[in-house]
Every structure is written in structure tokens, then in C-alpha cells.
Short mmCIF file of C-alpha atoms in Angstrom, two decimals:
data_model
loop_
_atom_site.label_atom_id
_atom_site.label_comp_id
_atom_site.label_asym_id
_atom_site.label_seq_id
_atom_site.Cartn_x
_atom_site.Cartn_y
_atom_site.Cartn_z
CA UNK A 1004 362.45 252.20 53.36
CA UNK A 1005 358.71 251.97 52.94
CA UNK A 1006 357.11 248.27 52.41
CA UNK A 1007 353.64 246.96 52.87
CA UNK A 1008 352.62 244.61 55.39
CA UNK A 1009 349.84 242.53 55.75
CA UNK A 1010 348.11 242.50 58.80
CA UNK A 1011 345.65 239.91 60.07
CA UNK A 1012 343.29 240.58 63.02
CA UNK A 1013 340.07 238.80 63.96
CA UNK A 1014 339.09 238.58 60.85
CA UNK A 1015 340.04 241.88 59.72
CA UNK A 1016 342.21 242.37 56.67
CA UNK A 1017 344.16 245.61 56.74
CA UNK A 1018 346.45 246.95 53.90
CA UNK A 1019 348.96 249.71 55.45
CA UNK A 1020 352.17 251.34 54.40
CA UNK A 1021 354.70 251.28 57.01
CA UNK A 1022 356.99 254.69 57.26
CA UNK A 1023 359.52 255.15 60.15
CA UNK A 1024 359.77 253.88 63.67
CA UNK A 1025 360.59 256.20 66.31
CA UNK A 1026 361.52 255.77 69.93
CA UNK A 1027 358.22 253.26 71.28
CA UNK A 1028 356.00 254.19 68.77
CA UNK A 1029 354.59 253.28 65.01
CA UNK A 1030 353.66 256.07 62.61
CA UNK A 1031 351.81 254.87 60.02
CA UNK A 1032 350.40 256.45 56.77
CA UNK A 1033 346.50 256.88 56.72
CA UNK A 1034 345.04 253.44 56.02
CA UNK A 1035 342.42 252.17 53.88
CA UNK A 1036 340.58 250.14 56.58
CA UNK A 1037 337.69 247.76 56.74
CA UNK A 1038 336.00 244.91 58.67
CA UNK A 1039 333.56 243.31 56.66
CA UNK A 1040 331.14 245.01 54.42
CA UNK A 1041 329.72 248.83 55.32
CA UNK A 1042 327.56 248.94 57.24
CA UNK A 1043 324.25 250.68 55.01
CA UNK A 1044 321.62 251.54 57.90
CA UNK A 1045 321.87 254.72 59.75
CA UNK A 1046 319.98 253.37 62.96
CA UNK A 1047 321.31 250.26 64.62
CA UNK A 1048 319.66 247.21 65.67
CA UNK A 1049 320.04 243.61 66.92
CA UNK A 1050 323.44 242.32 66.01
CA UNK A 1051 325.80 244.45 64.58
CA UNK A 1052 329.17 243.70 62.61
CA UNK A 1053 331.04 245.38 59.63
CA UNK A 1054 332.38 248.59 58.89
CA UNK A 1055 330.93 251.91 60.35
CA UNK A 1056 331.92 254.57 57.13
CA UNK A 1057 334.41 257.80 57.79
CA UNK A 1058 332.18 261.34 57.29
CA UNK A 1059 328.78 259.26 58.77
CA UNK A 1060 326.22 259.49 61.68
CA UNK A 1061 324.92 256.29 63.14
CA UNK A 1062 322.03 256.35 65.85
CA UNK A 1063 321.11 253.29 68.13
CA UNK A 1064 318.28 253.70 70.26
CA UNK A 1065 317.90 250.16 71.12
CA UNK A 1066 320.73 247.46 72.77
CA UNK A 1067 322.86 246.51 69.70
CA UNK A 1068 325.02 243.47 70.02
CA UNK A 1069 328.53 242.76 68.37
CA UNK A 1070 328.25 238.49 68.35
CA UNK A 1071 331.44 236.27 69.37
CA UNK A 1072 333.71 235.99 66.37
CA UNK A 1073 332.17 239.23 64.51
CA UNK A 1074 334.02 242.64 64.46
CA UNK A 1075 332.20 246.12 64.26
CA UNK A 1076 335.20 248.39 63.02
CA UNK A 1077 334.69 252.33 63.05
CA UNK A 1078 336.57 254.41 60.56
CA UNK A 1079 338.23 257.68 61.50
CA UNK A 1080 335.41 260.68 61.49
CA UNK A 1081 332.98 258.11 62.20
CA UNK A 1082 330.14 259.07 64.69
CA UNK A 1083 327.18 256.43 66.52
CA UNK A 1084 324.64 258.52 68.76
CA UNK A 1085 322.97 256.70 71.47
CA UNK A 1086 318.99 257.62 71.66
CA UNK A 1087 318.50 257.13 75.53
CA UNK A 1088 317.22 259.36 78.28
CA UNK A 1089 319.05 258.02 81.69
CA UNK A 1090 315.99 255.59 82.36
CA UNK A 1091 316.61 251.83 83.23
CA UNK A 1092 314.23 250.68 80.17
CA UNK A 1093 314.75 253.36 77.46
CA UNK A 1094 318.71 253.69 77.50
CA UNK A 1095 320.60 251.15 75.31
CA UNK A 1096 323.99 249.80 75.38
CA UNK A 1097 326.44 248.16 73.47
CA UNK A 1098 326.70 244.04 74.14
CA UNK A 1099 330.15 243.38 73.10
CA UNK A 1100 330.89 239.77 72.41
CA UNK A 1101 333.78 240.18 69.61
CA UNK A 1102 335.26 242.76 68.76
CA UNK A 1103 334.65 246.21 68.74
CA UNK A 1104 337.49 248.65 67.08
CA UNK A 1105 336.96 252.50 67.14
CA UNK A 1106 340.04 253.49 65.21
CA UNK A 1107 339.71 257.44 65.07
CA UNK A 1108 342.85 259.80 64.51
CA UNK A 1109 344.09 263.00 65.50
CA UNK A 1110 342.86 264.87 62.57
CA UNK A 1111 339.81 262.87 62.66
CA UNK A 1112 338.71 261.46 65.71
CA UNK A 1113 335.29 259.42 66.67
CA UNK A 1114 332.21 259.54 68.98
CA UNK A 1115 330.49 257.52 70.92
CA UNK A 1116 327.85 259.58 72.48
CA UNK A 1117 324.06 261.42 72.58
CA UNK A 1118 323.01 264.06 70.65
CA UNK A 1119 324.07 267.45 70.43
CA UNK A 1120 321.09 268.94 72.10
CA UNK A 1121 322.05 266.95 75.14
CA UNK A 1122 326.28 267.19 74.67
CA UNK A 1123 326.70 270.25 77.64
CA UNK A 1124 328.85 270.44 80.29
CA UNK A 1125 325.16 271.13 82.27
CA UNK A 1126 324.45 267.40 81.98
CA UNK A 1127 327.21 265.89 82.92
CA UNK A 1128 327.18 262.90 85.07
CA UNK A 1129 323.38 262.25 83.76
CA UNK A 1130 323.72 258.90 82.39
CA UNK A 1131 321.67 258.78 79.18
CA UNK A 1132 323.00 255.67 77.70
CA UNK A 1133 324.26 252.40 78.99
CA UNK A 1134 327.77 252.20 78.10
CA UNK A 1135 330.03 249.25 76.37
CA UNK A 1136 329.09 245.84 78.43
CA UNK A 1137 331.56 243.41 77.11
CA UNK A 1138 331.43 240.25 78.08
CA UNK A 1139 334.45 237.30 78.14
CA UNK A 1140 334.79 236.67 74.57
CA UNK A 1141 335.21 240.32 73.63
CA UNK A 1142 337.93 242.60 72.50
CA UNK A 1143 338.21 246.33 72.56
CA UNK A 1144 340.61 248.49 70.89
CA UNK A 1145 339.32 252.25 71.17
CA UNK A 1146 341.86 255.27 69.62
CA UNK A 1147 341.31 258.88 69.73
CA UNK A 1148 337.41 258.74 69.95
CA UNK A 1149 334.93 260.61 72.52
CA UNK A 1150 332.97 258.42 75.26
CA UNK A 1151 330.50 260.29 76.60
CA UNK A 1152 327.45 260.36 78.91
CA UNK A 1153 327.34 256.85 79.94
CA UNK A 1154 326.04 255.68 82.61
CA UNK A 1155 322.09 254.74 82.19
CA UNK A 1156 321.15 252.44 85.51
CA UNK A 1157 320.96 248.79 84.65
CA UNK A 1158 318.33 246.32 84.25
CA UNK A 1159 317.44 243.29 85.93
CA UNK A 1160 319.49 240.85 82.58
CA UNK A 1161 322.67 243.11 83.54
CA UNK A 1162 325.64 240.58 84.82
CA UNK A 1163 325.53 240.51 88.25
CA UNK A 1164 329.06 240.06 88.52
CA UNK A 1165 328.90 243.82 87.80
CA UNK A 1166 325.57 245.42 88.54
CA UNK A 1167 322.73 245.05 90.46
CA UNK A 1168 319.42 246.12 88.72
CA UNK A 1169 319.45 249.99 88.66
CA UNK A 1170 323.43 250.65 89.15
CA UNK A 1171 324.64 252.54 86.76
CA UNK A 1172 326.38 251.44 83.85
CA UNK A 1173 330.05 252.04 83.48
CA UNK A 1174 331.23 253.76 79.98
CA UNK A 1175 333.23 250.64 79.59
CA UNK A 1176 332.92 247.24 81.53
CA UNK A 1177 335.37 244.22 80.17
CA UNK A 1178 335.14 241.22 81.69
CA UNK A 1179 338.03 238.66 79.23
CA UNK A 1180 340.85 237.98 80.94
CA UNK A 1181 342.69 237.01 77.76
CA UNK A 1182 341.39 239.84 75.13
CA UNK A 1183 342.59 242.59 74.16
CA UNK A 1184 341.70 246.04 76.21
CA UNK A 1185 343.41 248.83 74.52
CA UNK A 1186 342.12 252.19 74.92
CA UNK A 1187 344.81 255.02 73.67
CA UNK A 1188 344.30 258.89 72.97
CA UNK A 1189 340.52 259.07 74.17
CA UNK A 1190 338.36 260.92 76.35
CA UNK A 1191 336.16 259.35 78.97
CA UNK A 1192 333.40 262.09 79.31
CA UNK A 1193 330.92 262.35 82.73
CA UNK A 1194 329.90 258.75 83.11
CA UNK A 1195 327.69 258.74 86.06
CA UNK A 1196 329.59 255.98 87.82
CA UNK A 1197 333.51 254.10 86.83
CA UNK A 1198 334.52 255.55 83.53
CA UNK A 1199 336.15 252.33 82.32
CA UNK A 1200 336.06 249.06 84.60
CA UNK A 1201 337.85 245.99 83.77
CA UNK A 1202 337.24 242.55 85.52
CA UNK A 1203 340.54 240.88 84.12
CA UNK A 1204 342.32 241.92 80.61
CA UNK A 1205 345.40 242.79 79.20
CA UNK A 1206 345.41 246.10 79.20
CA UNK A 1207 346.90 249.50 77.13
CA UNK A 1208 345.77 252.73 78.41
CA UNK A 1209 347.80 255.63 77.69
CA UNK A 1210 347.48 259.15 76.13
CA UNK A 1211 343.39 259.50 77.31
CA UNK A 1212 341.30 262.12 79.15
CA UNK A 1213 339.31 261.12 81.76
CA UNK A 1214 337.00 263.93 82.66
CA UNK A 1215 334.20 264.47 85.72
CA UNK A 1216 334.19 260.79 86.07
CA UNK A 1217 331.02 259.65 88.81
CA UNK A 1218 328.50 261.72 90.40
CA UNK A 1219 328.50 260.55 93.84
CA UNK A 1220 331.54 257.61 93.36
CA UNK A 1221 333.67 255.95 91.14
CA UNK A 1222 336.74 256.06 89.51
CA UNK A 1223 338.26 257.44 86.16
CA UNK A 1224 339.39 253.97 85.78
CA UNK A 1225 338.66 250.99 88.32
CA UNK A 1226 341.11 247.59 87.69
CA UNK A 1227 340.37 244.00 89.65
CA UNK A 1228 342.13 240.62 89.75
CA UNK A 1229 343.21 239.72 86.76
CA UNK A 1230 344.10 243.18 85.07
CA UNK A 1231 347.44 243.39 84.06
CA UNK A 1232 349.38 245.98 81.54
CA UNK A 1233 349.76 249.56 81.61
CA UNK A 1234 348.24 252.83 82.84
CA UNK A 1235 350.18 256.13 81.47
CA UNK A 1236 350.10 259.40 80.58
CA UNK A 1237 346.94 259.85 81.72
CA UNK A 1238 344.55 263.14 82.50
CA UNK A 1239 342.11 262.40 85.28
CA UNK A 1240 340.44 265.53 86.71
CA UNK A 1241 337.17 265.85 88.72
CA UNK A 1242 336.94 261.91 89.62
CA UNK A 1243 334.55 261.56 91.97
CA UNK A 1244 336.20 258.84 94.09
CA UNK A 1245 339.90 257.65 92.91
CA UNK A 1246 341.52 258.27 88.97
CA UNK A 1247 342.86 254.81 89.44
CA UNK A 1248 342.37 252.02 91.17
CA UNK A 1249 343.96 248.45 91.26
CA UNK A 1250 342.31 245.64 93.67
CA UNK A 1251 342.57 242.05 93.44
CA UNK A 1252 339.37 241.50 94.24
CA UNK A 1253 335.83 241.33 92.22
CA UNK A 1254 337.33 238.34 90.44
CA UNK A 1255 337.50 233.95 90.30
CA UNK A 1256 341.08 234.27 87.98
CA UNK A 1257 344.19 233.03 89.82
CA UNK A 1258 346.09 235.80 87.97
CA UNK A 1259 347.47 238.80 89.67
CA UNK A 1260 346.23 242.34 89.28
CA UNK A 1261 349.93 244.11 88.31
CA UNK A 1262 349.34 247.43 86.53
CA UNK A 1263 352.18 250.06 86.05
CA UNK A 1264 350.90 253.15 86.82
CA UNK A 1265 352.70 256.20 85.51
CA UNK A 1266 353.26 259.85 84.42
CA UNK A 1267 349.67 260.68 84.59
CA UNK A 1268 348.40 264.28 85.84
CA UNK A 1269 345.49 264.28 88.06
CA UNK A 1270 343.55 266.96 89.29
CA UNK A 1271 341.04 267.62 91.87
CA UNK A 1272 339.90 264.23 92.57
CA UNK A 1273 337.94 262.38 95.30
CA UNK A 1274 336.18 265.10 96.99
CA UNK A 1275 332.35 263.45 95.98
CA UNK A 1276 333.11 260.10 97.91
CA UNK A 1277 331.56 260.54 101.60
CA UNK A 1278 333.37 257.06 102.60
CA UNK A 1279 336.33 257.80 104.96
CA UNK A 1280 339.46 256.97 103.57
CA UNK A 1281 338.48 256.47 99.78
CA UNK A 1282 339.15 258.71 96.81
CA UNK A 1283 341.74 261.21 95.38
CA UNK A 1284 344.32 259.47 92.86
CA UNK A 1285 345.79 256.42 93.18
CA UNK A 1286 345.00 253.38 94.98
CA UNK A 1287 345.92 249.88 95.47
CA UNK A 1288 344.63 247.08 97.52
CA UNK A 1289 344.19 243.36 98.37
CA UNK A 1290 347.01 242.05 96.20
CA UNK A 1291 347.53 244.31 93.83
CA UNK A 1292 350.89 245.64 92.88
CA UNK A 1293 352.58 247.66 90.21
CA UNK A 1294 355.29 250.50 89.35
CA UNK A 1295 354.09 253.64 90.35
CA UNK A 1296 356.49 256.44 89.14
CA UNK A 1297 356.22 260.33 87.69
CA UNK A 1298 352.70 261.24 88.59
CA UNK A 1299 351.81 264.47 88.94
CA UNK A 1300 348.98 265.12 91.81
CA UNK A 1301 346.63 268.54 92.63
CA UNK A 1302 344.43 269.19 95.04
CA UNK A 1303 343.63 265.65 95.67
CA UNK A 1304 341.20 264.09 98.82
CA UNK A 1305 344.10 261.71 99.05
CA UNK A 1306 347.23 260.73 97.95
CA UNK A 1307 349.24 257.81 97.10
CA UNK A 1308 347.47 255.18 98.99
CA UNK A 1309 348.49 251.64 99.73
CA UNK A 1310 346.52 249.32 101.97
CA UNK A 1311 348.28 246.77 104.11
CA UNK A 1312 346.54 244.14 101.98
CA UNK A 1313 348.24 244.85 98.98
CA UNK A 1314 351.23 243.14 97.64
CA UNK A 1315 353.74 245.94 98.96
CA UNK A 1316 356.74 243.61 98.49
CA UNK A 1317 355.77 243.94 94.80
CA UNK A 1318 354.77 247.95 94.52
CA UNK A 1319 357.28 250.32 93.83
CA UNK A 1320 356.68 254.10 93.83
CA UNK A 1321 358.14 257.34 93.77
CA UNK A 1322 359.21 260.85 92.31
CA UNK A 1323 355.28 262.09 92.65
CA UNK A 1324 354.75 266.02 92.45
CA UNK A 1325 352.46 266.64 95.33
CA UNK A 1326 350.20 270.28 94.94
CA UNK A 1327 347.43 270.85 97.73
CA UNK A 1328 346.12 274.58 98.25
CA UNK A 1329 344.45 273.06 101.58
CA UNK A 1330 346.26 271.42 104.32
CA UNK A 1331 343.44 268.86 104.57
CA UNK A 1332 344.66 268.03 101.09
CA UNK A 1333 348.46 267.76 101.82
CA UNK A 1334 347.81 265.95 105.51
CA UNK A 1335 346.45 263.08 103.18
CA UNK A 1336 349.57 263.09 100.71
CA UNK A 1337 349.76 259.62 101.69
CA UNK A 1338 346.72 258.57 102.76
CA UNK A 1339 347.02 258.04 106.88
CA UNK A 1340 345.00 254.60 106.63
CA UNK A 1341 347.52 253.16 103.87
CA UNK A 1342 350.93 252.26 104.45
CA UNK A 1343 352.70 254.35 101.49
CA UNK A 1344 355.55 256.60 102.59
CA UNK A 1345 357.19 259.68 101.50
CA UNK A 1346 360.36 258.49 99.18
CA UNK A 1347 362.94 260.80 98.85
CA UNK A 1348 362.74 261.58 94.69
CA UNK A 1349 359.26 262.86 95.96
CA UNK A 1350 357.99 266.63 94.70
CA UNK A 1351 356.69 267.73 98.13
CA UNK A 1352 355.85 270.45 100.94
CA UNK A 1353 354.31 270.75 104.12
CA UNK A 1354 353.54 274.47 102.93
CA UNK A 1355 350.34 274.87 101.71
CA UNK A 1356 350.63 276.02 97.90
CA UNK A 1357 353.77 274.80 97.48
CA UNK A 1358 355.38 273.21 94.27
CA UNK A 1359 353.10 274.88 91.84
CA UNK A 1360 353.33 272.06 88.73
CA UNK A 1361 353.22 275.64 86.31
CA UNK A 1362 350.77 274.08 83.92
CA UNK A 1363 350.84 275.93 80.37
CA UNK A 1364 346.94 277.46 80.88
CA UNK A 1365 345.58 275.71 84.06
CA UNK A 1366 345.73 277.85 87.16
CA UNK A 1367 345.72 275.75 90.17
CA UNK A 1368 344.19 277.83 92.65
CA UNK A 1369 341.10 278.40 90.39
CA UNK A 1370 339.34 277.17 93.37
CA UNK A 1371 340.78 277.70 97.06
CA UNK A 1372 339.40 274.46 98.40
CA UNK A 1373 340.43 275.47 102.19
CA UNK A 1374 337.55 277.83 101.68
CA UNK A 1375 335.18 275.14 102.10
CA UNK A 1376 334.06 273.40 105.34
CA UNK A 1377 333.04 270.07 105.65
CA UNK A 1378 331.69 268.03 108.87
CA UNK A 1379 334.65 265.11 107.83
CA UNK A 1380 338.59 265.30 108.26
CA UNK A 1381 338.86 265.25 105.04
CA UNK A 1382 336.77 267.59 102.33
CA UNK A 1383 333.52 265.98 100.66
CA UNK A 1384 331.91 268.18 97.89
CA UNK A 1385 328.64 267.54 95.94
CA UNK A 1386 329.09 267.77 92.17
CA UNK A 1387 326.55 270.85 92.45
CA UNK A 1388 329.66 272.95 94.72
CA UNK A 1389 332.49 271.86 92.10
CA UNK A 1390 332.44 274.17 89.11
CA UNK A 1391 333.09 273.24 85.69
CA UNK A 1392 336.37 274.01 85.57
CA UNK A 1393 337.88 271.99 87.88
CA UNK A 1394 336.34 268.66 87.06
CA UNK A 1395 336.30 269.11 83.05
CA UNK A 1396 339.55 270.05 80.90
CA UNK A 1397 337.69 272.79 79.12
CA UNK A 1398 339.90 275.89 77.95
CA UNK A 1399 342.54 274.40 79.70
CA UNK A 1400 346.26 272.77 79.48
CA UNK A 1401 348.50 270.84 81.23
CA UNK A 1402 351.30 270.58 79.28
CA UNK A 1403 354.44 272.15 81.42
CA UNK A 1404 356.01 275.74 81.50
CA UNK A 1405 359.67 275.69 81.04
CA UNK A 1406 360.54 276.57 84.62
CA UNK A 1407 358.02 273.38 86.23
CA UNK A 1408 359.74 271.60 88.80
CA UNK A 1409 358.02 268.55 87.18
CA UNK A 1410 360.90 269.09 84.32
CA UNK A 1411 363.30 266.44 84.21
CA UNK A 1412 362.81 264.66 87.46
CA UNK A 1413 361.39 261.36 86.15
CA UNK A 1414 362.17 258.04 86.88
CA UNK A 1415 363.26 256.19 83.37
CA UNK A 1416 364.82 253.27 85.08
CA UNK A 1417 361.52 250.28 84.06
CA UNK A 1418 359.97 249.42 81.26
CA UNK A 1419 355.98 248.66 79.91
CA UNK A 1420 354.04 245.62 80.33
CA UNK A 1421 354.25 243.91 76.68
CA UNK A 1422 351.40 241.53 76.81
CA UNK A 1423 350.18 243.20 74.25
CA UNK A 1424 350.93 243.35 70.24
CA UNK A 1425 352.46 246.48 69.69
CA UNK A 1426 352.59 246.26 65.60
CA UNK A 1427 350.02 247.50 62.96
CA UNK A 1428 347.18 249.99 63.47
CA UNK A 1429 345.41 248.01 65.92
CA UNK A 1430 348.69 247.37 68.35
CA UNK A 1431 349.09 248.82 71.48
CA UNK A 1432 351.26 251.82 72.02
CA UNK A 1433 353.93 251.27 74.64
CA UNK A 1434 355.58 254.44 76.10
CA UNK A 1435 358.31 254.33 78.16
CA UNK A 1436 358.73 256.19 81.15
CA UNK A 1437 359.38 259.73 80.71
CA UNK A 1438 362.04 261.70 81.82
CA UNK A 1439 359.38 264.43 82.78
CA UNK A 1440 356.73 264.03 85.66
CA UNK A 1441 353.11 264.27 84.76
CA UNK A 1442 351.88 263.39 81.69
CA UNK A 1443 352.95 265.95 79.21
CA UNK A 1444 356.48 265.44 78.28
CA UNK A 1445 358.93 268.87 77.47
CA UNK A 1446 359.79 267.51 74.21
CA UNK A 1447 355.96 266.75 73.28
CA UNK A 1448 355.16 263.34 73.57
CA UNK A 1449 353.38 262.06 75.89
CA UNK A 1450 349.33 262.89 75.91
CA UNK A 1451 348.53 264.77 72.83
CA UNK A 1452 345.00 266.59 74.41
CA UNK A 1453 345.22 269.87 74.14
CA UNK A 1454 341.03 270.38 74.05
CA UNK A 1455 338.42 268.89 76.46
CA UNK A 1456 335.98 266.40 74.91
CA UNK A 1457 333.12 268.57 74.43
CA UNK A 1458 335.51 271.40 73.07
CA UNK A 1459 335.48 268.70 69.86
CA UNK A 1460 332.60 268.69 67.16
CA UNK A 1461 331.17 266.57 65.05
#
């Protein structure tokens, strides 16, 4: 039976009207939502809090700040342009010190990026604007919106416990190891460095696209000491160095970094790192630990890879669908400087081509990477050899044909990290395990992208 509820969240005063609950998730009816009063300026400046409308364009073409304590709440179909051009002085960013809530939907997501004249595939990885910089009071919750083009190189003010001046900016930085991090049915668009790095949190990431993350390295999604919560049904393709990364370092926190990583597909990963031994899908180090289950991984640099330094009493791992059309790719399975083994409910060959995942509309030898040489073991690529279409999502899906050997060989047998609320529209959505490996479940849940992020207007 339907009933409101009130819900109370930094400040924010939300009216909804509950419906159903079904397996780990909350469907809600549409609701009427608000932080504050609208905000009535179409170009943003200084200190920013309030409500950005539904059906409006916001521009910013200076640093905006959200100030401890205030919340700057996005309604679905909301847009905010960034007016930079990939220089260190005329590229803003975002100073988060509250609370910043991008609350798009399905039928009507919301941006975060540059104009449309500058929105092409051609410029990816250029960096025009300077990301999300939160600092250690701040809160993010980000749901089906488009992050894109980040990446402008930082100034001399930047934190140096992130940047020197003229590193680029990652799309998101958070830095509060007790807020709220919860990013859920997004896309992470050609940052020119780490799509999304977090320096301690509590942490919800599930159902996003990460897409040609890094132009000469970085990850889709780079975690240090401190990070702890959930990483799941993921796409990562074109990273240039890993899709995910756990280390216990970069951080003061006592805390451990313990991140579940699982039934995520990733694709074509690693090859723009030149450092030996980095880059391809998953990786943990120095500490870090975690489940690692159900992962599906193509024509990756590397593997699974576990250092020695990691916690590996504490990592558990397993029933991984391994794909490599090169056998540089598949003699790196497990990366051969790591100490992660083969485990017996793996997906794997020693055949090259072997264990095709049969995506719906993704063809996996749509480049034949054995066909190019490289003066390393292992295969390095500049973003200027790696066509479009195997480091973006566009025209393409990887949700499962009915005869994938991905079907039905999942490990169910853990459960999510629950630091996190899970109620109301602002909650984090915890998904169990499926029984499915990869990130697109048979009975469709699981990541709802069908489209790339530029596929999407506004």
C-alpha cells in the first residue's frame, strides 16, 4: 500500500510517494524535489546553492563553489555547461564543500558538460573544464547524469594532496572520508586523466559507464585508503591505464581501503599506460582488499592483478570471463608481477579467441590487437591508433546473447557494503551479486545503458 514519507537530508526536504519494493531496490514515483529556492540566473558564479530547474540550461564559465552546509540540487532534465577551453587559467571547476545532488532519471537524465559545438567523439580526452574538486566536508550523490570532458590542468591553489600545478583535473575528486559518494546510472565521458578519484568515502557506484577514460594514464575509477563500499555493474571500456583500482595509499586515515568489486564488463583497457606492469582492469595494492567476483574482461593489457602488498588474506576473487584476441593479452590474464591465480569457477583459455562473452551488438574482434607491434611485452597504444569504437560505447551493447557462457555462472554467495542509506531518492542502490557474469544481467537488471553518452541529447 502506498504512503508518504518524509525524508530529511542536509537540509533538503523531499515529499515522495513510496510504491513497491523489489528484490535490492526502491521504485519510487516521480518526485516533486527541491533544495532551497530556484536557482534564477542562467550563468553561475561565486557560491552556488539551491535548486537547478528541470527543462533548463545553466552555463559557468568561472569556478563556482557549493559552501559547507549548502546543497546545490539538480532536477531531472536539468543541464550546467562549463565555458572552458583546456587551459590552466580559463577552465573552471566545481569547489564542492556541501553537497552537490544531480538527481537525473532514465527518462530524463542530466549533464554536466561543454557545449555542443565541442560534445564529439573527435575531442575526447581534451580536458576543457576542471571537473568536481570536493573537498572533506562535501557530499556527492550523482544519478543518471552525463560527466563529460573534464580534465582542464590545474592551477597552482589546486590541493596538493591531489595535483600538482598543471595535472589534470579528475571528473570527480572526493576527499571526506565520512560523506556520502554515491554515483549510480551515469556516464563518465573522456576525462583526460582518473574519471572519478576518491581519497577516502563511503562509496556506491553501480549501474555507470565509464568511457575513454585518460589520454596517456589513469583509471575509469582510482580508490585510496580510506574508500570503502561498492563497485558493480560497471562498463569501463577504453581506460587508458586500469577500470579500477584500489590502493591503500595516497591517504593519513587509519581506515582500510575494502571495496567489493563486481559484475562489471570491461573492455579494451590499459593499452595507453607505457609503465610495465600497470593497466588493463582490475587492480589492488598496498593493503587493499575486497570481493572480487563475476567480472567480465576483453582484450585487456592485464588481468586480475594483485600485488604482494595487498591484503591477500582479505581478497577474494573468482568466476572472471577472460576474452583476449592476442596472446600478449591472455599471457597477462593474471598479471605475471601480481600474485593472483587462476581459480577454478574461472571463464578461461589458453586459445587465443576463446570464450567469446556473445555481447548483444558489440563484436569483439572489431579490432585484432595481435596485429599491432609494440617494442614492450606487453601492447602500448597511443589514443591516436585506438579507434572510436573500442574505447567509447557508441552504437554498441553489452547486454548478453542467450547462448553467452557468461549466463548463469555467477557467484551469489556475499552481500554489498551497507555503509550507506539505502532509503528515499537520495539512498544508495545496493545490488546483490548476480547470478550472471558481467554486468548485464539475463533477466534485465543490472546496468540499464543501452546508448553511449554522447549518443544522448540535450
Amino acid at each position: 500500500m502506498s504512503r508518504y514519507l518524509y525524508i530529511s537530508f542536509f537540509s533538503i526536504i523531499v515529499i515522495s510517494f513510496f510504491a513497491c519494493q523489489k528484490s535490492t531496490l526502491d521504485y519510487v514515483s516521480q518526485p516533486n524535489i527541491g533544495a532551497g529556492q530556484e536557482v534564477t540566473e542562467d550563468t553561475l558564479t561565486g557560491s552556488v546553492k539551491g535548486t537547478l530547474k528541470s527543462g533548463k540550461i545553466y552555463y559557468f564559465a568561472t569556478d563556482i563553489r557549493i559552501n559547507k552546509g549548502d546543497t546545490l540540487l539538480m532536477q531531472p532534465g536539468s543541464v550546467l555547461i562549463a565555458l572552458g577551453d583546456g587551459s590552466q587559467n580559463n577552465s573552471p571547476q566545481i569547489t564542492n564543500s556541501g553537497t552537490l545532488i544531480s538527481y537525473g532519471t532514465q527518462e530524463n537524465p542530466n549533464f554536466i558538460t561543454v557545449l555542443p559545438t565541442l560534445r564529439q567523439d573527435t575531442n575526447v580526452c581534451k580536458g576543457y573544464w576542471g571537473g568536481i574538486q570536493c573537498d572533506t566536508t562535501a557530499n556527492v550523490i550523482i544519478k543518471w547524469t552525463h560527466l563529460e570532458f573534464a580534465g582542464a590542468p590545474a592551477g597552482s591553489l589546486a590541493d596538493p594532496a591531489l595535483y600538482s600545478s598543471g595535472d589534470p583535473r579528475y571528473t570527480i575528486a572526493f576527499t571526506n572520508i565520512n560523506g556520502q559518494f554515491i554515483v549510480e546510472n551515469s556516464w563518465i565521458y573522456g576525462s583526460k586523466d582518473d574519471g572519478m578519484r576518491v581519497v577516502s568515502g563511503k562509496i556506491n557506484v553501480v549501474g555507470n559507464t565509464f568511457e575513454s577514460c585518460g589520454k596517456q594514464g589513469g583509471e575509469s575509477f582510482n580508490m585510496k585508503s580510506g574508500t570503502v563500499g561498492n563497485v558493480a555493474y560497471n562498463v569501463s571500456i577504453g581506460a587508458a591505464t586500469n577500470s579500477f583500482k584500489v590502493s591503500n595509499n595516497k591517504g593519513s586515515t587509519p581506515v582500510q581501503a575494502v571495496v567489493n568489486v563486481y559484475n562489471n564488463t570491461i573492455l579494451n583497457g590499459g593499452f595507453r599506460q607505457v609503465k610495465d606492469g600497470r593497466g588493463g582492469s582490475i587492480d589492488y595494492e598496498q593493503g587493499a582488499a575486497g570481493k572480487v567476483y563475476n567480472n567480465i574482461l576483453v582484450n585487456v593489457r592485464f588481468g586480475l592483478r594483485y600485488t604482494a602488498d595487498a591484503d591477500v588474506n582479505d581478497i577474494e576473487y573468482g568466476n572472471t570471463l577472460f576474452y583476449g584476441n592476442d596472446a600478449r593479452e591472455i599471457e597477462q590474464f593474471w598479471a605475471t608481477d601480481g600474485v593472483a591465480k587462476q581459480q577454478s569457477s574461472d571463464i578461461v583459455s589458453t586459445t587465443v579467441g576463446a570464450n567469446d562473452p556473445l555481447f548483444t551488438n558489440y563484436n569483439v574482434n572489431i579490432v585484432d590487437f595481435s596485429k599491432f607491434t609494440s617494442v614492450k611485452p606487453t601492447l602500448v597504444l597511443d589514443i591516436t591508433q585506438m579507434p572510436y569504437s573500442i574505447i567509447t560505447g557508441e552504437k554498441h551493447s553489452f547486454s548478453l546473447q542467450s547462448t553467452s557462457p557468461a549466463l548463469g555462472k555467477g557467484y551469489t554467495g556475499f552481500t554489498p557494503t551497507t555503509d550507506l542509506p539505502t532509503t528515499g531518492n537520495y539512498g544508495a542502490t545496493l545490488m546483490n551479486p548476480g547470478k550472471d557474469i558481467g554486468a548485464y544481467q539475463s533477466d534485465g537488471t543490472g546496468n540499464q545503458h543501452y546508448i553511449s553518452s554522447l549518443e544522448a541529447t540535450f
